[in-house]
Amino acid sequence: MAHPSQLGFQDAASPIMEELLHLHDHAMMVVFLISIFVLYIITLMITTSLTHTSTMDAQAVETIWTILPAIILILIALPSLRILYLMDEINDPHLTIKTIGHQWYWSYEYTDYEGLMFDAYMVQTQELPEGTPRLLETDHHMVVPTDSPTRMLISAEDVLHSWAVPALGIKTDAIPGRLNQTTFTTSHPGLFYGQCSEICGSNHSFMPIVIESSTLNSFETWSNLMLEP
Ligand SMILES: [Cu+2]
């Protein structure tokens, strides 16, 4: 999860987030190089009164400074498209979970099990157990097995919500009357926190998401406990 005064992204907890971090670093590198070059040119222009007469009307240099930026843009766009298609890929998921946004909590339904469903409300500050993050903890965690491709079906009951978990690189809108789909695979066990990311009303900030990635054994123990009458 995020730590105080953090500027960068959260650590990746899924292969897709790993890819997104790489793309971010790649794009930032290009931005830095261009910024330094432009700043250098600006410094040159304001510290000298000389003008290159050869660049005042030169077709060759115009061609170069038109084509070069186009190539740089393609070098950013292609890896971005690659990740876009990777995120869209859904190959034989081990588990499907349907989540529905409500004002103001998330409900979860494990559609592979009969009757495995629950609501996840935020834990109020005065009831918060020692050591859990304020405004991020929920009374029920969404438990998934580590390393298992999981399909999320996301919708909303009343207004627009958005199901977002930064460490997994997921942000999918929850829209009433529409079922959105996304997938993720957690790469290690742990708790991954997220929040609703669509302004949905007065308690928008108080409907967090907690994903608990654990071993398959723990997941089965948990699901059996949840299914007990
Ligand atoms: Cu919401």
CSV table of C-alpha atoms in Angstrom, one decimal, residues 43-140:
chain,number,residue,atom,x,y,z
A,43,THR,CA,19.3,28.9,-22.7
A,44,LEU,CA,21.2,29.2,-25.9
A,45,MET,CA,18.6,31.4,-27.5
A,46,ILE,CA,18.4,33.9,-24.6
A,47,THR,CA,22.2,34.0,-24.0
A,48,THR,CA,23.2,34.7,-27.6
A,49,SER,CA,22.1,37.2,-30.2
A,50,LEU,CA,23.6,35.2,-33.1
A,51,THR,CA,21.2,33.6,-35.6
A,52,HIS,CA,22.0,30.7,-37.8
A,53,THR,CA,21.1,32.0,-41.2
A,54,SER,CA,21.3,28.4,-42.5
A,55,THR,CA,18.4,27.3,-40.4
A,56,MET,CA,16.1,30.2,-41.3
A,57,ASP,CA,14.9,28.5,-44.5
A,58,ALA,CA,16.0,24.9,-44.7
A,59,GLN,CA,13.8,22.2,-45.9
A,60,ALA,CA,16.1,19.4,-44.6
A,61,VAL,CA,16.1,20.5,-41.0
A,62,GLU,CA,12.3,21.0,-41.1
A,63,THR,CA,11.9,17.5,-42.3
A,64,ILE,CA,14.1,16.1,-39.5
A,65,TRP,CA,12.3,18.0,-36.7
A,66,THR,CA,9.0,16.9,-38.0
A,67,ILE,CA,9.8,13.2,-38.5
A,68,LEU,CA,11.9,12.7,-35.3
A,69,PRO,CA,9.1,13.6,-32.9
A,70,ALA,CA,6.8,11.3,-34.8
A,71,ILE,CA,9.2,8.5,-34.4
A,72,ILE,CA,9.5,9.2,-30.6
A,73,LEU,CA,5.7,9.2,-30.3
A,74,ILE,CA,5.5,5.8,-32.0
A,75,LEU,CA,8.2,4.5,-29.7
A,76,ILE,CA,5.9,5.4,-26.8
A,77,ALA,CA,2.6,4.4,-28.4
A,78,LEU,CA,3.7,0.8,-29.4
A,79,PRO,CA,4.6,-0.4,-25.9
A,80,SER,CA,1.4,1.3,-24.6
A,81,LEU,CA,-0.7,-0.6,-27.1
A,82,ARG,CA,1.0,-3.8,-26.2
A,83,ILE,CA,-0.1,-3.4,-22.5
A,84,LEU,CA,-3.6,-2.4,-23.6
A,85,TYR,CA,-4.0,-5.7,-25.4
A,86,LEU,CA,-2.4,-7.6,-22.5
A,87,MET,CA,-4.9,-6.1,-20.1
A,88,ASP,CA,-7.8,-7.1,-22.3
A,89,GLU,CA,-6.6,-10.8,-22.5
A,90,ILE,CA,-8.8,-13.2,-20.6
A,91,ASN,CA,-7.5,-16.7,-20.7
A,92,ASP,CA,-9.4,-19.3,-18.8
A,93,PRO,CA,-9.8,-17.6,-15.4
A,94,HIS,CA,-9.7,-19.9,-12.3
A,95,LEU,CA,-12.2,-17.8,-10.5
A,96,THR,CA,-14.9,-15.2,-11.3
A,97,ILE,CA,-16.0,-12.6,-8.8
A,98,LYS,CA,-18.8,-10.2,-9.4
A,99,THR,CA,-18.6,-6.9,-7.5
A,100,ILE,CA,-21.4,-4.3,-7.4
A,101,GLY,CA,-20.9,-0.7,-6.2
A,102,HIS,CA,-23.6,0.7,-3.9
A,103,GLN,CA,-24.0,4.0,-2.1
A,104,TRP,CA,-21.6,3.4,-0.2
A,105,TYR,CA,-20.2,-0.1,0.0
A,106,TRP,CA,-19.1,-2.9,-2.4
A,107,SER,CA,-20.9,-6.2,-2.6
A,108,TYR,CA,-19.1,-9.3,-3.8
A,109,GLU,CA,-20.4,-12.5,-5.3
A,110,TYR,CA,-18.2,-15.6,-6.0
A,111,THR,CA,-20.2,-16.9,-8.9
A,112,ASP,CA,-18.4,-20.3,-9.0
A,113,TYR,CA,-19.8,-21.0,-5.6
A,114,GLU,CA,-23.5,-21.2,-4.6
A,115,GLY,CA,-24.3,-18.6,-2.0
A,116,LEU,CA,-20.8,-17.2,-1.5
A,117,MET,CA,-21.6,-13.5,-1.3
A,118,PHE,CA,-21.1,-10.7,1.1
A,119,ASP,CA,-21.0,-6.9,1.5
A,120,ALA,CA,-17.8,-5.1,2.3
A,121,TYR,CA,-18.2,-1.9,4.5
A,122,MET,CA,-15.5,0.3,5.7
A,123,VAL,CA,-14.4,-0.2,9.3
A,124,GLN,CA,-15.1,3.0,11.2
A,125,THR,CA,-12.1,4.7,12.8
A,126,GLN,CA,-13.3,4.1,16.4
A,127,GLU,CA,-13.7,0.4,15.7
A,128,LEU,CA,-10.4,0.0,13.9
A,129,PRO,CA,-8.2,-2.9,15.1
A,130,GLU,CA,-4.6,-2.0,16.0
A,131,GLY,CA,-2.3,-1.7,13.0
A,132,THR,CA,-4.9,-1.5,10.2
A,133,PRO,CA,-5.0,1.5,7.9
A,134,ARG,CA,-7.7,4.1,8.6
A,135,LEU,CA,-10.3,4.6,5.9
A,136,LEU,CA,-9.0,1.7,4.0
A,137,GLU,CA,-10.0,-1.4,6.0
A,138,THR,CA,-13.2,-3.2,5.3
A,139,ASP,CA,-15.2,-5.7,7.5
A,140,HIS,CA,-14.9,-8.4,4.8
